[in-house]
Coordinates of C-alpha atoms in Angstrom, one line a residue:
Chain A
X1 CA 0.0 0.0 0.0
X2 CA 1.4 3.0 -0.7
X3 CA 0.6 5.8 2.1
X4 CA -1.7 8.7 1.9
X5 CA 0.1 10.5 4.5
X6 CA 3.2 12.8 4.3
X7 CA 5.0 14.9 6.7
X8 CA 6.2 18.3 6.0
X9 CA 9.0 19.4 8.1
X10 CA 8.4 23.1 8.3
X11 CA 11.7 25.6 8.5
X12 CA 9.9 28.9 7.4
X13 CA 7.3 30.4 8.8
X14 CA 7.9 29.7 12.0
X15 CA 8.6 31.5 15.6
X16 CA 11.5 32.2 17.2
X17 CA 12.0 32.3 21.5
X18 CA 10.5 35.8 20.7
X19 CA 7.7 34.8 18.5
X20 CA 9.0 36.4 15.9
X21 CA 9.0 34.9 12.2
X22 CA 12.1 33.3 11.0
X23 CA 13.5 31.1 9.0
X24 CA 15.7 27.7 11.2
X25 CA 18.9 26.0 10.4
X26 CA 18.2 22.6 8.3
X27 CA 19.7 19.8 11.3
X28 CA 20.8 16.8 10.4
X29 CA 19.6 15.0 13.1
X30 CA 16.2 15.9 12.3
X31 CA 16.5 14.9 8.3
X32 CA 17.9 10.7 9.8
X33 CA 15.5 10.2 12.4
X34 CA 12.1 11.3 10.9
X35 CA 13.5 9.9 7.6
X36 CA 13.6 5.8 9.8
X37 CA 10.5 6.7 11.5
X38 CA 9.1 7.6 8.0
X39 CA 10.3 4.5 6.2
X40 CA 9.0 2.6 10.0
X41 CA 6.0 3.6 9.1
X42 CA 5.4 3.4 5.4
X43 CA 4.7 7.6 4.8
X44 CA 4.4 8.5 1.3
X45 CA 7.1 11.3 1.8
X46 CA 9.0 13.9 4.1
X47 CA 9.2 17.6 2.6
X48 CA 12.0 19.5 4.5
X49 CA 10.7 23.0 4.0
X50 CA 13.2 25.5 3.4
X51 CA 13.5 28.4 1.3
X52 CA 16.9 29.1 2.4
X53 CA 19.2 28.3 -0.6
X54 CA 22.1 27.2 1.6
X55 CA 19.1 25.3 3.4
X56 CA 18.2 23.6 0.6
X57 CA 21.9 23.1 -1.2
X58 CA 23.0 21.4 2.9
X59 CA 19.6 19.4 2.3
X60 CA 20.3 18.2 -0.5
X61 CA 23.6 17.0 -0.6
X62 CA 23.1 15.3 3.2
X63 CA 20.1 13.3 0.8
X64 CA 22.7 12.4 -2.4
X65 CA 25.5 11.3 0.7
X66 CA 23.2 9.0 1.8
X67 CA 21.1 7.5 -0.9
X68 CA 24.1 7.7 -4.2
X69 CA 27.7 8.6 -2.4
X70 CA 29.5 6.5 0.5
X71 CA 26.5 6.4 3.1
X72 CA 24.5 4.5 0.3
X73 CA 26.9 1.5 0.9
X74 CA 28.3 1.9 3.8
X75 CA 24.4 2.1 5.3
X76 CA 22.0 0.6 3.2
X77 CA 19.2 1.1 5.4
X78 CA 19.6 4.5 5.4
X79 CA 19.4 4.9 1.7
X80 CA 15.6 3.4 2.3
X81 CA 15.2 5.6 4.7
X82 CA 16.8 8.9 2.9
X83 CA 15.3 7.9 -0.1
X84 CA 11.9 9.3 1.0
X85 CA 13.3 12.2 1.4
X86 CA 12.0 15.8 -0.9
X87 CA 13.4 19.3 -0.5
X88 CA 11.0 22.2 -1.0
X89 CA 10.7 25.9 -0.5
X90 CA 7.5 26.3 0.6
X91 CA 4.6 24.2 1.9
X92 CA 2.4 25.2 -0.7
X93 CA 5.5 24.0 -3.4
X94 CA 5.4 20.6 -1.2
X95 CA 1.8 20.3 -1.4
X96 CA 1.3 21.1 -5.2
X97 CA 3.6 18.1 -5.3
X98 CA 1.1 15.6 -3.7
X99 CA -2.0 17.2 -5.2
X100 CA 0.1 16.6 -8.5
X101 CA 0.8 12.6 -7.7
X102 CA -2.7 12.1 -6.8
X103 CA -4.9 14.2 -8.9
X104 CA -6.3 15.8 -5.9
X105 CA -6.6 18.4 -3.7
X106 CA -4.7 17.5 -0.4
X107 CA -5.6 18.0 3.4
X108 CA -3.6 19.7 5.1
X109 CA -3.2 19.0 8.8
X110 CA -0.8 21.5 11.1
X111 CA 0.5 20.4 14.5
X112 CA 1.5 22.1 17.6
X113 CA 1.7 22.9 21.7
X114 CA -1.8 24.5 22.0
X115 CA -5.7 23.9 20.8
X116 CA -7.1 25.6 18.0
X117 CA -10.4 26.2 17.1
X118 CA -9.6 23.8 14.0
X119 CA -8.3 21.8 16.3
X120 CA -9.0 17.7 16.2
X121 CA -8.1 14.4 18.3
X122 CA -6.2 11.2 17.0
X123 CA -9.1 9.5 17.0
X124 CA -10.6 11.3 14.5
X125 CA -7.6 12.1 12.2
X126 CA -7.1 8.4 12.4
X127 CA -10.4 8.0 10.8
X128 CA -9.8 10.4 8.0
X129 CA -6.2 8.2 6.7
X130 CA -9.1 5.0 6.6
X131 CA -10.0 6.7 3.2
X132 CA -6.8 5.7 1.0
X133 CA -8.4 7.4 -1.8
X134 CA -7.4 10.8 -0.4
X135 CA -3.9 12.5 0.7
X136 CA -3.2 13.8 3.7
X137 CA -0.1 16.3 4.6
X138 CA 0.7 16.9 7.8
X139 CA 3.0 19.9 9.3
X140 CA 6.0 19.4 11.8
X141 CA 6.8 22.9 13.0
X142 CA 10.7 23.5 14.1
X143 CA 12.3 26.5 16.0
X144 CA 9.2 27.6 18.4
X145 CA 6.3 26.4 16.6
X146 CA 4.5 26.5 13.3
X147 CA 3.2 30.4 13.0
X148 CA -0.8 30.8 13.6
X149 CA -1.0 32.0 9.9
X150 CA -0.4 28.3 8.6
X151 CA -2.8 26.6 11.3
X152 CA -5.1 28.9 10.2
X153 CA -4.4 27.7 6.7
X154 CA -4.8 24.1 7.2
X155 CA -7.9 21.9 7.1
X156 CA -7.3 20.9 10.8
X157 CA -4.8 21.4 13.6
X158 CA -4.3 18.0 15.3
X159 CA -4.9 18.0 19.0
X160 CA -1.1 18.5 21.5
X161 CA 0.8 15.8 23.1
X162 CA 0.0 17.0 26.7
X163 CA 3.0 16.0 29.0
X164 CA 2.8 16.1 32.8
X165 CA 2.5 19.8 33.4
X166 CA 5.3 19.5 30.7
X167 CA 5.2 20.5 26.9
X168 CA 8.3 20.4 25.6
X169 CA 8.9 17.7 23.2
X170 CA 11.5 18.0 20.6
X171 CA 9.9 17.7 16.9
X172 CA 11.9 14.8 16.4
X173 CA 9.8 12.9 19.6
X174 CA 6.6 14.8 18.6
X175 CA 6.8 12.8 15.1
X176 CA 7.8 9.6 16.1
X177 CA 4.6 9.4 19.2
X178 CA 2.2 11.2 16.5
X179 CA 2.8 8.2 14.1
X180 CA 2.7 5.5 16.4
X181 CA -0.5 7.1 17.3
X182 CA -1.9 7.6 13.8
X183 CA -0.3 4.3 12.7
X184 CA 0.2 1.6 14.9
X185 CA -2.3 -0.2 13.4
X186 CA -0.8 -0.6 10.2
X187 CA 2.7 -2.1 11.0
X188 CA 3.1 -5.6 13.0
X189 CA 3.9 -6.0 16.7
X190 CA 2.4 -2.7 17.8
X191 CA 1.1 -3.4 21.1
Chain B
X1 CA 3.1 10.5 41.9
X2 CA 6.6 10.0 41.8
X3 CA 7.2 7.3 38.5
X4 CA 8.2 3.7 39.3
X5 CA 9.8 4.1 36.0
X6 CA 13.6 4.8 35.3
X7 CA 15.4 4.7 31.8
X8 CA 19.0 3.9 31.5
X9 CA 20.8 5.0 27.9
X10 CA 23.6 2.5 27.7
X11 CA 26.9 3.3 25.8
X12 CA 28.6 0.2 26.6
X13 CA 28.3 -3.1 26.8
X14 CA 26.7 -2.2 23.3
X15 CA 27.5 -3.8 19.4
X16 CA 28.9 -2.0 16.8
X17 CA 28.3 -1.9 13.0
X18 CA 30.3 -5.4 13.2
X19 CA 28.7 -6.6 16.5
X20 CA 31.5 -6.2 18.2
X21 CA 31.6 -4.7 21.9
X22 CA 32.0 -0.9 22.5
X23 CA 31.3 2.0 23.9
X24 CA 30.0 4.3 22.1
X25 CA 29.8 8.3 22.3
X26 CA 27.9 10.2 24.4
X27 CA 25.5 12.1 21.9
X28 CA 24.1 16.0 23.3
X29 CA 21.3 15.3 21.2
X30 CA 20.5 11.7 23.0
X31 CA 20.4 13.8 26.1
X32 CA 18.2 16.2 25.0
X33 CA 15.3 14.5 23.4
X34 CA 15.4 11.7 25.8
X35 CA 15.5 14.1 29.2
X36 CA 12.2 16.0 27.4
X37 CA 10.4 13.1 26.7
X38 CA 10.9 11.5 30.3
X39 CA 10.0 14.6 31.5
X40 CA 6.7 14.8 29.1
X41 CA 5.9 11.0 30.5
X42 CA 6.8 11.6 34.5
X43 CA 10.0 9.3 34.4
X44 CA 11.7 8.9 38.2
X45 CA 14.9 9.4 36.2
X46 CA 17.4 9.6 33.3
X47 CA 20.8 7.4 33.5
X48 CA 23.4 7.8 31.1
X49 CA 25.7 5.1 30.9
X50 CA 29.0 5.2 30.1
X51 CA 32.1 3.8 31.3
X52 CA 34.4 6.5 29.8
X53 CA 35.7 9.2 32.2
X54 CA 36.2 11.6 29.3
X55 CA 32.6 11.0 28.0
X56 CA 31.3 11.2 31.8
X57 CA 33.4 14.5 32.3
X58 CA 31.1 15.4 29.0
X59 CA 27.7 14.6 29.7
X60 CA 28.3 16.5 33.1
X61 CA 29.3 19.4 31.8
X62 CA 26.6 19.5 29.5
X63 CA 23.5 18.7 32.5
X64 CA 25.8 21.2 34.7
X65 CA 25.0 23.9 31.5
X66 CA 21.3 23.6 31.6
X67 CA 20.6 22.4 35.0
X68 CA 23.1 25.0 37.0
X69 CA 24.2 27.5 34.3
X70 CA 23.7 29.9 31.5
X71 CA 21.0 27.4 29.9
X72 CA 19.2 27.3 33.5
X73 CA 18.1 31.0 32.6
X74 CA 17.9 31.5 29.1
X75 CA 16.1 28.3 28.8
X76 CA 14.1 26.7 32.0
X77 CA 12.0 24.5 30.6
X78 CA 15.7 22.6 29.7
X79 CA 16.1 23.1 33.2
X80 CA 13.5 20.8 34.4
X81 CA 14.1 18.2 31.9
X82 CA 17.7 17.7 32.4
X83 CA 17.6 17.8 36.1
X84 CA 16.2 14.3 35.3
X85 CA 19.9 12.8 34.2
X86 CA 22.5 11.2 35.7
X87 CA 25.6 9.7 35.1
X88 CA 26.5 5.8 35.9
X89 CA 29.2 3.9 34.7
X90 CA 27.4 0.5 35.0
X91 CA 24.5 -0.3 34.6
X92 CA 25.0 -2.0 37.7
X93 CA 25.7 0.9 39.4
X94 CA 22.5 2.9 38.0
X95 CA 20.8 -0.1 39.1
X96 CA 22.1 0.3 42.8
X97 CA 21.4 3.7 43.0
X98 CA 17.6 3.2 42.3
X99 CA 17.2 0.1 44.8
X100 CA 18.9 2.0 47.5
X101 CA 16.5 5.0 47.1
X102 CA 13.5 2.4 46.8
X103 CA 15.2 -0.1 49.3
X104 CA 13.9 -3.0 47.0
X105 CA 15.5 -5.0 43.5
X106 CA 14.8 -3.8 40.7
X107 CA 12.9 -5.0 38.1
X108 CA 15.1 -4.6 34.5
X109 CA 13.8 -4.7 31.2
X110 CA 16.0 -4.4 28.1
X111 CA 14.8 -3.0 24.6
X112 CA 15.8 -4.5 21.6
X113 CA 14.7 -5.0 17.8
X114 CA 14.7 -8.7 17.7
X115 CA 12.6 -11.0 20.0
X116 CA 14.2 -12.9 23.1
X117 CA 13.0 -15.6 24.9
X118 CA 12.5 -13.3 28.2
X119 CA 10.2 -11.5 25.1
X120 CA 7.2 -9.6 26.9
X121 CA 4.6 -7.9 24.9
X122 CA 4.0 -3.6 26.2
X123 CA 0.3 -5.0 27.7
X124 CA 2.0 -7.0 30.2
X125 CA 4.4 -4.1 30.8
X126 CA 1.8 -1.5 31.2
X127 CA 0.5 -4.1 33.7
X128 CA 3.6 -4.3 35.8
X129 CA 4.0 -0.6 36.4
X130 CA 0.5 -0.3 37.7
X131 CA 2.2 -1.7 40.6
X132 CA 3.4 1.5 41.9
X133 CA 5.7 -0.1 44.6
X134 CA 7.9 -1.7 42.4
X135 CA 10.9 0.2 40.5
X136 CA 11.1 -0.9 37.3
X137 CA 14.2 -0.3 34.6
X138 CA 14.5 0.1 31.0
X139 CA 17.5 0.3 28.8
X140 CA 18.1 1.2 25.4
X141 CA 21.1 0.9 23.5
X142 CA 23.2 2.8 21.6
X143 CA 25.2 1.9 18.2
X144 CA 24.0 -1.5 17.1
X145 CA 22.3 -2.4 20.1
X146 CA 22.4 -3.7 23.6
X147 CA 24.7 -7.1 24.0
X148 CA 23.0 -10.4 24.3
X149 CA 24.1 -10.6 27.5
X150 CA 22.8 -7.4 28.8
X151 CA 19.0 -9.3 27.6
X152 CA 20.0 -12.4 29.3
X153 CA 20.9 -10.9 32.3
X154 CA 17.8 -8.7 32.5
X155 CA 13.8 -10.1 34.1
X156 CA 12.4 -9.2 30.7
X157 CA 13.1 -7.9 27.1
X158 CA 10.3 -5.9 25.6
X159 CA 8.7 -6.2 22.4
X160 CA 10.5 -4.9 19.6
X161 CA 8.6 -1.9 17.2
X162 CA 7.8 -3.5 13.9
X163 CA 7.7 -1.5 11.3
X164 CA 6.7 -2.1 7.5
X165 CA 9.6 -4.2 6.9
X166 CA 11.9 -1.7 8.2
X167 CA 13.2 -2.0 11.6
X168 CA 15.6 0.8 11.8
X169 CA 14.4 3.8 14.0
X170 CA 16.9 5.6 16.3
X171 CA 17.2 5.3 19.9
X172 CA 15.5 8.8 20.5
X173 CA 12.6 8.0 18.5
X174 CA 12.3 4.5 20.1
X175 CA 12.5 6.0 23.4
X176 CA 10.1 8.3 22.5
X177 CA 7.4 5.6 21.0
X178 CA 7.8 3.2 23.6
X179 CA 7.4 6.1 26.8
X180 CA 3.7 7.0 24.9
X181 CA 2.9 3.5 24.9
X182 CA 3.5 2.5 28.6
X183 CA 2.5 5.7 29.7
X184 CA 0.1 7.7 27.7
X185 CA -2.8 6.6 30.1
X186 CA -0.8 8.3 32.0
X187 CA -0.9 11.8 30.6
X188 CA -3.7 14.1 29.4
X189 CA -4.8 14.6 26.6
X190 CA -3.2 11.6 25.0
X191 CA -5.5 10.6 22.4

């Protein structure tokens, strides 16, 4: 089966410590571990959205390393999982990407720290990926947080991961729970 | 509630790329993502494990930052996550330190991504730790993986995540998966 859902790993627009709009550095750490947990969980694709042209030139070639140079031998597993990888400049550029593949218009799902009047549980999102005849895209904020502008954008803003008086997660953790959550289901051994 | 749960990061005994036995590097990241996520989930505490002085020396100075100095103020909320970590250099010895403060053994479950005859699914986990008087410990591994004997030497080996024919995630994301499993009853919010 190949996956309606896709994760966009947002770099621009989003806050700073200030709440100001900016643009965040492209990690590499970030690009390897959502990659496995992409490939662990069968996702169509993983946008890292940058319009940054060093951004997307580092992107790029930490992508080629892995999946044609050395790292494609030397670690074959991260060529499957590097392989999923896209680089675009915006999230509407990612999005007219999926629409493209599948001939439709996509939903587009933010996530973040706080409820939203869009807001929705996993419950229900779950629900909505049950229809494999329609793409889903949903939106990993880094820095501080995706900006209100692009959950206001979005069909839905899926419901926080509320820690113990704690909220903190790194994106890295956020996207590995939210797929087991969405997910589970689909790969072997889950519970 | 103070957590009957306590995770140990283990950088030795662990396989490398050639399962052979090393220790590996302590990683800031690792220290990070895994402090905020047991903080997120309640965790009694955070054990790195690592025989090295030079990479003990390292992962001190680096809690001492956030916990103590310049990181305490410009970022708190790193504050209270990584006053959650310690520093052992056995697991033994990470092992002691949580029976003395209980003043009973210790219950010690490895992770893994192969199955093991001590193999328990994360239902009968979530079980145990509903007992609230009974310390229970968890280790990951680094590099390729916690040694065979580390398994046999533990009460139980949890299940590993299954993915779509891709069993490859990294420690932080597994860490982060298997914490929302055992305890997002825990947590509000959760789905």
């Amino acid at each position: 089966m190949s996956s309606n859902l896709y994760i966009g790993l947002v770099h621009h627009p989003v806050y700073d410590k200030r709440k100001e709009i900016v643009a965040t550095a492209v990690t590499n750490f970030d690009i390897h571990d959502i990659a496995r947990c992409a490939k662990t969980f069968g996702i169509g694709g993983f946008f890292i959205i940058t319009p940054l042209e060093s951004q997307v030139q580092l992107a790029g070639r930490i992508i080629r390393h892995w999946v044609e140079g050395f790292g494609s031998v030397y670690n074959p597993t991260r060529k499957e999982s590097l392989s999923l990888v896209r680089v675009s400049r915006t999230i509407d550029e990612a999005d007219r990407a999926i629409s493209d593949l599948w001939q439709k218009r996509v939903k587009r799902v933010a996530t973040g720290a706080s409820p939203h009047p869009k807001g929705i549980d996993f419950d229900f999102f779950r629900k909505l990926l049950k229809d494999e005849t329609m793409p889903h895209f949903i939106l990993f904020g880094t820095g501080w947080g995706l900006t209100q502008e692009v959950k206001d954008d979005s069909d839905y803003v899926l419901a926080p991961i509320e820690g113990k008086g704690y909220n903190h997660l790194s994106v890295r953790s956020a996207v590995a729970i939210i797929l087991d959550r969405l997910l589970r289901d689909r790969i072997a051994g889950s519970e």
